[in-house]
């Protein structure tokens, strides 16, 4: 039966058979023939048919008579046969017919078993022939399995393609089952090939062969895209493995810290139990101990950040190791270079389908996807890396910001960028993403450094120790500063050094992208503003410290007034660090020195060191503006704090000046004869000596300015006291009193001459004029009313002075001459007598600025010229108070000063 069907099927495929089926013939025999070949064959057949038709026509034309004669003869024979068959009685055909039927029936009876066995034999031979014919097909499953097991993959593919090319009847079930078995084997082979592409260590040659084999087998899915997806998922899997390992390490660290805390708590508990058993009362302490199991454990510190830094390094290593190789395979696939090295020449027996597959491989068409899709795949993978690194970097603690963890993380990203920028290592979008990540992380790091600078500055400002640093620590600066400016300097340098490194790394990349350049400019400007704001913040803290000192001093003074006594200074200083300054005025000077150090040295030093960070983004003429703004800010603050100090000292000086003028026991209307400078005047000068000592030790660069302010304030105080008390204690001023005050004013002017400002000299002239006017009026009243003038009852010197006074007129010139006479007689001796008390005012000044009278008093008798001659000392400073004598009312106008 099978043979019968096969014969029918074969007849349909034979073009010379009557049952020939053209469609079946084309679908089976020419199923892999190209359309061009079919068209060429059809044209050839038409040409041949046309030729044969012409030949047949020529044959008929040449033998037409023969054809007519043959046709007539054949027609006669046919008509005779029809007549014989139509007449059964004619020519004995009926008898013959009966005899033949009998013979046939006997033959059937005799040979029927033989015919049956012959038919069976024919069937067996037909089956045997079919088996022989399709023996290759029946052996194909085992043959393909053997080839696959031996690694002869190309042979297995050829056998499979040969079986696919065999034209088989669709109704033969056994052949269908054989083909199904072959398909099952090949599906297993495809699965094995797909599985081999998941090997992370597969080399490029094996990968090319695998892809080529899969393309020849006409797979359902794109093998190249499958490989790329597998590798992409593997890279993401490595990221997740790094994450899991990191979380496991953090959990282990958490457990270790918990164990340590529990051990410490157990040890404390044991000690507590021992103390309780000894009879001591530790109930309060015990109440503060938490249960051991509930002890909180916080994951923080360098050990935790070290784990985070290691996590970022591992993520970056995965990225650098796998992405470039992944991208190179993709480039080779989509550039047409892929699998050319592993191609073999086609064998002569390969069919058209094999040739077509090889043509596809040779043209580089390995995937229906595009290279842009692969770039998008890599972009998504890098996004995973970006998120993980971003989150981990944000988890790094600010307490370790000066450590290398954040800087190392940025360096790892930079390494990845450099690896991706190599030739054919990554798509441009991946490089752009990593550079953007680097810029963002760097911006975050710089922002955190700026915030750390602000927080650290706020922190150190609360811990002022008031211990002056040595001259070596302050690099021979004339300002006697505390450790606070040096701590601020250390904070600024620590942060700005890191920022400088980050900006330098960004500059090399900013030239490649306009966005990066714009972001760099933004970062540079933010760093500049943060740098300047930290100085302003520090200035604000110094101002706050000065305000607190003034407030605390005011509170202590008010408490002293309320209670009637002051607190013991020894008790107040118990909490101070040994060596620290306790006096509030000296602390104010330290604050002033800190301000001056920042204004004159620290601001310019740090700005010049780090200005390259932001100057490229700004105009060069703007460089001086920043420094000028800082200097102006610190100068204004210096003026403000110095005003607090001078105000406090001015109060002390006013008290001493009040004692000098009003509480010294001298009745200025009947003053004793002038014998020299009174002790109360020296005591007043001692107040300035103390200020000189304080300022010289605490804020030497501001010594001249401070004493200038205080000397000017002293003269204004004299004017103020005289104006306030001229109706009572200073109602009258005789010649002795005038000469005494003028001598002491000359004494003050001579010693304090370097610190006399223009305003102070003008005030001194006004004071001398007021005294002259008052003395002139008082002496005139005494001459006019001698009965009211008290006669002196003193010794010979007083009598001599009194006689000298009685012989005088009351003209101002006479009083001036008398005062100058006393000064010339007594001033030099008084300077000699008190030179130890006032030596600080001369020793701290250049020789050129010392008055000649003071030079004489302190041993500077003259200067030597190159020839060895001594120049005589110059006269005392000229005093023009005669010209400054006020007219009209003795009340005078005074300048309002600080």
PDB file of C-alpha atoms in Angstrom, residues 654-880:
ATOM      1  CA  UNK A 654      37.962 109.095  83.449  1.00  0.00           C
ATOM      2  CA  UNK A 655      38.059 107.821  87.027  1.00  0.00           C
ATOM      3  CA  UNK A 656      41.792 108.537  87.225  1.00  0.00           C
ATOM      4  CA  UNK A 657      41.287 111.930  85.558  1.00  0.00           C
ATOM      5  CA  UNK A 658      38.557 112.773  88.078  1.00  0.00           C
ATOM      6  CA  UNK A 659      40.966 111.941  90.888  1.00  0.00           C
ATOM      7  CA  UNK A 660      43.639 114.005  89.152  1.00  0.00           C
ATOM      8  CA  UNK A 661      41.486 117.152  88.890  1.00  0.00           C
ATOM      9  CA  UNK A 662      38.925 116.944  91.659  1.00  0.00           C
ATOM     10  CA  UNK A 663      39.843 114.391  94.324  1.00  0.00           C
ATOM     11  CA  UNK A 664      43.550 115.052  94.857  1.00  0.00           C
ATOM     12  CA  UNK A 665      42.988 117.444  97.791  1.00  0.00           C
ATOM     13  CA  UNK A 666      44.171 120.568  95.930  1.00  0.00           C
ATOM     14  CA  UNK A 667      42.110 123.765  96.188  1.00  0.00           C
ATOM     15  CA  UNK A 668      42.805 125.223  92.777  1.00  0.00           C
ATOM     16  CA  UNK A 669      41.846 128.765  93.894  1.00  0.00           C
ATOM     17  CA  UNK A 670      44.562 128.622  96.583  1.00  0.00           C
ATOM     18  CA  UNK A 671      46.960 126.053  95.245  1.00  0.00           C
ATOM     19  CA  UNK A 672      50.366 125.485  96.814  1.00  0.00           C
ATOM     20  CA  UNK A 673      53.515 126.467  95.028  1.00  0.00           C
ATOM     21  CA  UNK A 674      54.612 124.311  92.141  1.00  0.00           C
ATOM     22  CA  UNK A 675      57.255 121.807  93.186  1.00  0.00           C
ATOM     23  CA  UNK A 676      56.921 119.278  90.391  1.00  0.00           C
ATOM     24  CA  UNK A 677      54.576 116.705  88.975  1.00  0.00           C
ATOM     25  CA  UNK A 678      52.179 115.374  91.569  1.00  0.00           C
ATOM     26  CA  UNK A 679      51.937 111.665  92.342  1.00  0.00           C
ATOM     27  CA  UNK A 680      48.316 111.705  91.230  1.00  0.00           C
ATOM     28  CA  UNK A 681      49.471 112.714  87.742  1.00  0.00           C
ATOM     29  CA  UNK A 682      51.895 109.777  87.677  1.00  0.00           C
ATOM     30  CA  UNK A 683      49.061 107.527  88.829  1.00  0.00           C
ATOM     31  CA  UNK A 684      46.925 108.821  85.952  1.00  0.00           C
ATOM     32  CA  UNK A 685      49.771 108.031  83.595  1.00  0.00           C
ATOM     33  CA  UNK A 686      50.006 104.580  85.142  1.00  0.00           C
ATOM     34  CA  UNK A 687      46.522 103.918  83.786  1.00  0.00           C
ATOM     35  CA  UNK A 688      47.835 104.486  80.270  1.00  0.00           C
ATOM     36  CA  UNK A 689      50.961 102.482  81.111  1.00  0.00           C
ATOM     37  CA  UNK A 690      48.740  99.539  81.990  1.00  0.00           C
ATOM     38  CA  UNK A 691      46.836  99.969  78.738  1.00  0.00           C
ATOM     39  CA  UNK A 692      50.145 100.205  76.869  1.00  0.00           C
ATOM     40  CA  UNK A 693      51.301  96.968  78.443  1.00  0.00           C
ATOM     41  CA  UNK A 694      48.052  95.218  77.622  1.00  0.00           C
ATOM     42  CA  UNK A 695      47.899  96.387  74.029  1.00  0.00           C
ATOM     43  CA  UNK A 696      51.612  95.836  73.440  1.00  0.00           C
ATOM     44  CA  UNK A 697      51.250  92.247  74.592  1.00  0.00           C
ATOM     45  CA  UNK A 698      47.830  91.585  73.080  1.00  0.00           C
ATOM     46  CA  UNK A 699      47.494  93.674  69.913  1.00  0.00           C
ATOM     47  CA  UNK A 700      50.813  95.365  69.168  1.00  0.00           C
ATOM     48  CA  UNK A 701      49.926  96.573  65.647  1.00  0.00           C
ATOM     49  CA  UNK A 702      47.029  98.545  67.150  1.00  0.00           C
ATOM     50  CA  UNK A 703      49.117 100.103  69.929  1.00  0.00           C
ATOM     51  CA  UNK A 704      49.456 103.548  68.335  1.00  0.00           C
ATOM     52  CA  UNK A 705      45.837 103.640  67.295  1.00  0.00           C
ATOM     53  CA  UNK A 706      44.541 102.539  70.694  1.00  0.00           C
ATOM     54  CA  UNK A 707      46.691 104.937  72.690  1.00  0.00           C
ATOM     55  CA  UNK A 708      45.894 107.708  70.237  1.00  0.00           C
ATOM     56  CA  UNK A 709      42.190 107.189  70.893  1.00  0.00           C
ATOM     57  CA  UNK A 710      42.712 107.041  74.666  1.00  0.00           C
ATOM     58  CA  UNK A 711      44.993 110.114  74.750  1.00  0.00           C
ATOM     59  CA  UNK A 712      42.464 112.035  72.728  1.00  0.00           C
ATOM     60  CA  UNK A 713      39.775 110.795  75.113  1.00  0.00           C
ATOM     61  CA  UNK A 714      41.902 111.855  78.089  1.00  0.00           C
ATOM     62  CA  UNK A 715      42.152 115.444  76.864  1.00  0.00           C
ATOM     63  CA  UNK A 716      38.420 115.465  76.093  1.00  0.00           C
ATOM     64  CA  UNK A 717      37.801 114.110  79.590  1.00  0.00           C
ATOM     65  CA  UNK A 718      39.802 116.980  81.077  1.00  0.00           C
ATOM     66  CA  UNK A 719      37.733 119.462  79.092  1.00  0.00           C
ATOM     67  CA  UNK A 720      34.510 117.731  80.111  1.00  0.00           C
ATOM     68  CA  UNK A 721      35.423 117.647  83.817  1.00  0.00           C
ATOM     69  CA  UNK A 722      36.491 121.281  83.766  1.00  0.00           C
ATOM     70  CA  UNK A 723      33.258 122.286  82.075  1.00  0.00           C
ATOM     71  CA  UNK A 724      31.144 120.243  84.501  1.00  0.00           C
ATOM     72  CA  UNK A 725      32.879 121.477  87.664  1.00  0.00           C
ATOM     73  CA  UNK A 726      33.836 125.070  86.889  1.00  0.00           C
ATOM     74  CA  UNK A 727      30.999 126.274  89.122  1.00  0.00           C
ATOM     75  CA  UNK A 728      32.154 124.339  92.206  1.00  0.00           C
ATOM     76  CA  UNK A 729      35.533 122.603  92.543  1.00  0.00           C
ATOM     77  CA  UNK A 730      37.069 124.483  89.636  1.00  0.00           C
ATOM     78  CA  UNK A 731      35.336 127.776  90.321  1.00  0.00           C
ATOM     79  CA  UNK A 732      38.663 129.529  90.843  1.00  0.00           C
ATOM     80  CA  UNK A 733      42.145 128.832  89.479  1.00  0.00           C
ATOM     81  CA  UNK A 734      45.072 130.844  90.840  1.00  0.00           C
ATOM     82  CA  UNK A 735      48.475 131.202  89.272  1.00  0.00           C
ATOM     83  CA  UNK A 736      49.961 128.290  91.210  1.00  0.00           C
ATOM     84  CA  UNK A 737      47.121 126.019  90.158  1.00  0.00           C
ATOM     85  CA  UNK A 738      47.436 127.178  86.558  1.00  0.00           C
ATOM     86  CA  UNK A 739      51.205 126.574  86.541  1.00  0.00           C
ATOM     87  CA  UNK A 740      50.749 123.180  88.233  1.00  0.00           C
ATOM     88  CA  UNK A 741      48.218 122.035  85.656  1.00  0.00           C
ATOM     89  CA  UNK A 742      50.224 123.466  82.773  1.00  0.00           C
ATOM     90  CA  UNK A 743      53.361 121.670  84.011  1.00  0.00           C
ATOM     91  CA  UNK A 744      51.514 118.374  84.251  1.00  0.00           C
ATOM     92  CA  UNK A 745      49.906 118.894  80.850  1.00  0.00           C
ATOM     93  CA  UNK A 746      53.377 119.545  79.420  1.00  0.00           C
ATOM     94  CA  UNK A 747      54.526 116.410  81.217  1.00  0.00           C
ATOM     95  CA  UNK A 748      51.694 114.382  79.618  1.00  0.00           C
ATOM     96  CA  UNK A 749      52.315 115.914  76.207  1.00  0.00           C
ATOM     97  CA  UNK A 750      56.038 115.209  76.337  1.00  0.00           C
ATOM     98  CA  UNK A 751      55.645 111.575  77.335  1.00  0.00           C
ATOM     99  CA  UNK A 752      52.580 110.839  75.197  1.00  0.00           C
ATOM    100  CA  UNK A 753      53.662 113.015  72.286  1.00  0.00           C
ATOM    101  CA  UNK A 754      53.855 110.129  69.731  1.00  0.00           C
ATOM    102  CA  UNK A 755      50.238 109.269  70.431  1.00  0.00           C
ATOM    103  CA  UNK A 756      48.834 112.751  70.088  1.00  0.00           C
ATOM    104  CA  UNK A 757      46.583 112.944  67.088  1.00  0.00           C
ATOM    105  CA  UNK A 758      45.702 116.190  65.374  1.00  0.00           C
ATOM    106  CA  UNK A 759      42.359 116.287  67.173  1.00  0.00           C
ATOM    107  CA  UNK A 760      44.081 115.595  70.480  1.00  0.00           C
ATOM    108  CA  UNK A 761      46.449 118.482  69.932  1.00  0.00           C
ATOM    109  CA  UNK A 762      43.558 120.767  69.061  1.00  0.00           C
ATOM    110  CA  UNK A 763      41.747 119.651  72.220  1.00  0.00           C
ATOM    111  CA  UNK A 764      44.892 120.223  74.248  1.00  0.00           C
ATOM    112  CA  UNK A 765      45.144 123.742  72.879  1.00  0.00           C
ATOM    113  CA  UNK A 766      41.527 124.337  73.802  1.00  0.00           C
ATOM    114  CA  UNK A 767      42.137 122.980  77.310  1.00  0.00           C
ATOM    115  CA  UNK A 768      45.184 125.166  77.774  1.00  0.00           C
ATOM    116  CA  UNK A 769      43.216 128.160  76.521  1.00  0.00           C
ATOM    117  CA  UNK A 770      40.365 127.422  78.931  1.00  0.00           C
ATOM    118  CA  UNK A 771      42.811 127.097  81.840  1.00  0.00           C
ATOM    119  CA  UNK A 772      44.520 130.360  80.840  1.00  0.00           C
ATOM    120  CA  UNK A 773      41.211 132.169  80.632  1.00  0.00           C
ATOM    121  CA  UNK A 774      40.087 130.774  83.984  1.00  0.00           C
ATOM    122  CA  UNK A 775      43.409 131.636  85.648  1.00  0.00           C
ATOM    123  CA  UNK A 776      43.427 135.145  84.193  1.00  0.00           C
ATOM    124  CA  UNK A 777      39.931 135.820  85.542  1.00  0.00           C
ATOM    125  CA  UNK A 778      40.715 134.288  88.945  1.00  0.00           C
ATOM    126  CA  UNK A 779      43.991 136.177  89.403  1.00  0.00           C
ATOM    127  CA  UNK A 780      42.338 139.429  88.364  1.00  0.00           C
ATOM    128  CA  UNK A 781      39.574 138.850  90.912  1.00  0.00           C
ATOM    129  CA  UNK A 782      42.157 138.150  93.578  1.00  0.00           C
ATOM    130  CA  UNK A 783      44.025 141.427  92.832  1.00  0.00           C
ATOM    131  CA  UNK A 784      40.789 143.386  92.846  1.00  0.00           C
ATOM    132  CA  UNK A 785      39.634 141.770  96.131  1.00  0.00           C
ATOM    133  CA  UNK A 786      42.823 141.209  98.152  1.00  0.00           C
ATOM    134  CA  UNK A 787      40.852 140.724 101.366  1.00  0.00           C
ATOM    135  CA  UNK A 788      39.382 137.602  99.915  1.00  0.00           C
ATOM    136  CA  UNK A 789      42.785 136.290  98.925  1.00  0.00           C
ATOM    137  CA  UNK A 790      44.216 133.804 101.381  1.00  0.00           C
ATOM    138  CA  UNK A 791      47.721 134.721 102.529  1.00  0.00           C
ATOM    139  CA  UNK A 792      50.101 131.880 102.405  1.00  0.00           C
ATOM    140  CA  UNK A 793      51.467 130.501 105.676  1.00  0.00           C
ATOM    141  CA  UNK A 794      54.129 128.342 104.162  1.00  0.00           C
ATOM    142  CA  UNK A 795      57.869 128.109 104.348  1.00  0.00           C
ATOM    143  CA  UNK A 796      60.522 130.106 102.571  1.00  0.00           C
ATOM    144  CA  UNK A 797      59.951 128.473  99.198  1.00  0.00           C
ATOM    145  CA  UNK A 798      56.225 129.134  99.341  1.00  0.00           C
ATOM    146  CA  UNK A 799      56.877 132.705 100.440  1.00  0.00           C
ATOM    147  CA  UNK A 800      59.278 133.215  97.566  1.00  0.00           C
ATOM    148  CA  UNK A 801      56.731 131.875  95.128  1.00  0.00           C
ATOM    149  CA  UNK A 802      54.023 134.046  96.660  1.00  0.00           C
ATOM    150  CA  UNK A 803      56.183 137.128  96.379  1.00  0.00           C
ATOM    151  CA  UNK A 804      56.835 136.230  92.760  1.00  0.00           C
ATOM    152  CA  UNK A 805      53.089 135.990  92.247  1.00  0.00           C
ATOM    153  CA  UNK A 806      52.384 139.309  93.977  1.00  0.00           C
ATOM    154  CA  UNK A 807      54.862 141.070  91.735  1.00  0.00           C
ATOM    155  CA  UNK A 808      53.078 139.840  88.630  1.00  0.00           C
ATOM    156  CA  UNK A 809      50.414 141.467  86.658  1.00  0.00           C
ATOM    157  CA  UNK A 810      47.321 139.590  85.682  1.00  0.00           C
ATOM    158  CA  UNK A 811      47.977 139.601  81.977  1.00  0.00           C
ATOM    159  CA  UNK A 812      47.782 136.211  80.189  1.00  0.00           C
ATOM    160  CA  UNK A 813      51.283 136.663  78.822  1.00  0.00           C
ATOM    161  CA  UNK A 814      52.648 136.860  82.352  1.00  0.00           C
ATOM    162  CA  UNK A 815      50.828 133.665  83.314  1.00  0.00           C
ATOM    163  CA  UNK A 816      52.136 131.948  80.215  1.00  0.00           C
ATOM    164  CA  UNK A 817      55.672 133.127  80.938  1.00  0.00           C
ATOM    165  CA  UNK A 818      55.371 131.911  84.534  1.00  0.00           C
ATOM    166  CA  UNK A 819      54.110 128.513  83.421  1.00  0.00           C
ATOM    167  CA  UNK A 820      56.911 128.214  80.864  1.00  0.00           C
ATOM    168  CA  UNK A 821      59.415 129.119  83.532  1.00  0.00           C
ATOM    169  CA  UNK A 822      58.171 126.353  85.809  1.00  0.00           C
ATOM    170  CA  UNK A 823      58.247 123.904  82.947  1.00  0.00           C
ATOM    171  CA  UNK A 824      61.787 124.793  82.006  1.00  0.00           C
ATOM    172  CA  UNK A 825      62.913 124.437  85.614  1.00  0.00           C
ATOM    173  CA  UNK A 826      61.036 121.349  86.686  1.00  0.00           C
ATOM    174  CA  UNK A 827      59.960 119.294  83.621  1.00  0.00           C
ATOM    175  CA  UNK A 828      63.368 117.814  82.862  1.00  0.00           C
ATOM    176  CA  UNK A 829      63.868 116.739  86.452  1.00  0.00           C
ATOM    177  CA  UNK A 830      60.401 115.190  86.626  1.00  0.00           C
ATOM    178  CA  UNK A 831      61.016 113.230  83.443  1.00  0.00           C
ATOM    179  CA  UNK A 832      64.242 111.957  84.987  1.00  0.00           C
ATOM    180  CA  UNK A 833      62.497 111.089  88.226  1.00  0.00           C
ATOM    181  CA  UNK A 834      59.663 109.156  86.591  1.00  0.00           C
ATOM    182  CA  UNK A 835      61.489 107.663  83.660  1.00  0.00           C
ATOM    183  CA  UNK A 836      61.065 104.127  85.007  1.00  0.00           C
ATOM    184  CA  UNK A 837      57.311 104.665  85.326  1.00  0.00           C
ATOM    185  CA  UNK A 838      56.968 105.881  81.751  1.00  0.00           C
ATOM    186  CA  UNK A 839      59.834 104.087  80.020  1.00  0.00           C
ATOM    187  CA  UNK A 840      57.412 101.921  78.021  1.00  0.00           C
ATOM    188  CA  UNK A 841      56.283 104.921  75.972  1.00  0.00           C
ATOM    189  CA  UNK A 842      59.846 105.547  74.790  1.00  0.00           C
ATOM    190  CA  UNK A 843      61.250 102.032  74.505  1.00  0.00           C
ATOM    191  CA  UNK A 844      58.457 100.887  72.189  1.00  0.00           C
ATOM    192  CA  UNK A 845      58.916 103.790  69.741  1.00  0.00           C
ATOM    193  CA  UNK A 846      61.509 104.588  67.085  1.00  0.00           C
ATOM    194  CA  UNK A 847      64.113 107.129  68.229  1.00  0.00           C
ATOM    195  CA  UNK A 848      63.067 109.642  65.597  1.00  0.00           C
ATOM    196  CA  UNK A 849      59.571 109.958  67.060  1.00  0.00           C
ATOM    197  CA  UNK A 850      60.750 110.589  70.663  1.00  0.00           C
ATOM    198  CA  UNK A 851      60.556 114.267  71.805  1.00  0.00           C
ATOM    199  CA  UNK A 852      63.921 115.880  72.535  1.00  0.00           C
ATOM    200  CA  UNK A 853      62.990 116.600  76.143  1.00  0.00           C
ATOM    201  CA  UNK A 854      62.200 112.959  76.631  1.00  0.00           C
ATOM    202  CA  UNK A 855      65.459 112.006  74.904  1.00  0.00           C
ATOM    203  CA  UNK A 856      67.318 114.162  77.410  1.00  0.00           C
ATOM    204  CA  UNK A 857      65.409 112.700  80.323  1.00  0.00           C
ATOM    205  CA  UNK A 858      65.945 109.110  79.189  1.00  0.00           C
ATOM    206  CA  UNK A 859      69.597 109.486  78.313  1.00  0.00           C
ATOM    207  CA  UNK A 860      69.337 110.360  74.617  1.00  0.00           C
ATOM    208  CA  UNK A 861      71.508 113.465  74.926  1.00  0.00           C
ATOM    209  CA  UNK A 862      72.267 113.881  71.269  1.00  0.00           C
ATOM    210  CA  UNK A 863      73.168 112.025  68.166  1.00  0.00           C
ATOM    211  CA  UNK A 864      76.560 111.575  66.649  1.00  0.00           C
ATOM    212  CA  UNK A 865      77.317 112.653  63.138  1.00  0.00           C
ATOM    213  CA  UNK A 866      79.961 110.809  61.134  1.00  0.00           C
ATOM    214  CA  UNK A 867      82.634 113.245  62.326  1.00  0.00           C
ATOM    215  CA  UNK A 868      81.970 112.468  65.975  1.00  0.00           C
ATOM    216  CA  UNK A 869      80.282 115.723  66.966  1.00  0.00           C
ATOM    217  CA  UNK A 870      77.287 115.732  69.296  1.00  0.00           C
ATOM    218  CA  UNK A 871      74.195 117.603  68.141  1.00  0.00           C
ATOM    219  CA  UNK A 872      72.457 119.453  71.017  1.00  0.00           C
ATOM    220  CA  UNK A 873      69.013 118.314  72.011  1.00  0.00           C
ATOM    221  CA  UNK A 874      66.157 120.280  70.543  1.00  0.00           C
ATOM    222  CA  UNK A 875      63.852 122.437  72.638  1.00  0.00           C
ATOM    223  CA  UNK A 876      60.646 121.127  74.056  1.00  0.00           C
ATOM    224  CA  UNK A 877      57.656 120.940  71.732  1.00  0.00           C
ATOM    225  CA  UNK A 878      56.227 124.341  71.022  1.00  0.00           C
ATOM    226  CA  UNK A 879      53.048 125.161  72.806  1.00  0.00           C
ATOM    227  CA  UNK A 880      50.719 127.583  71.065  1.00  0.00           C
TER     228      UNK A 880
END
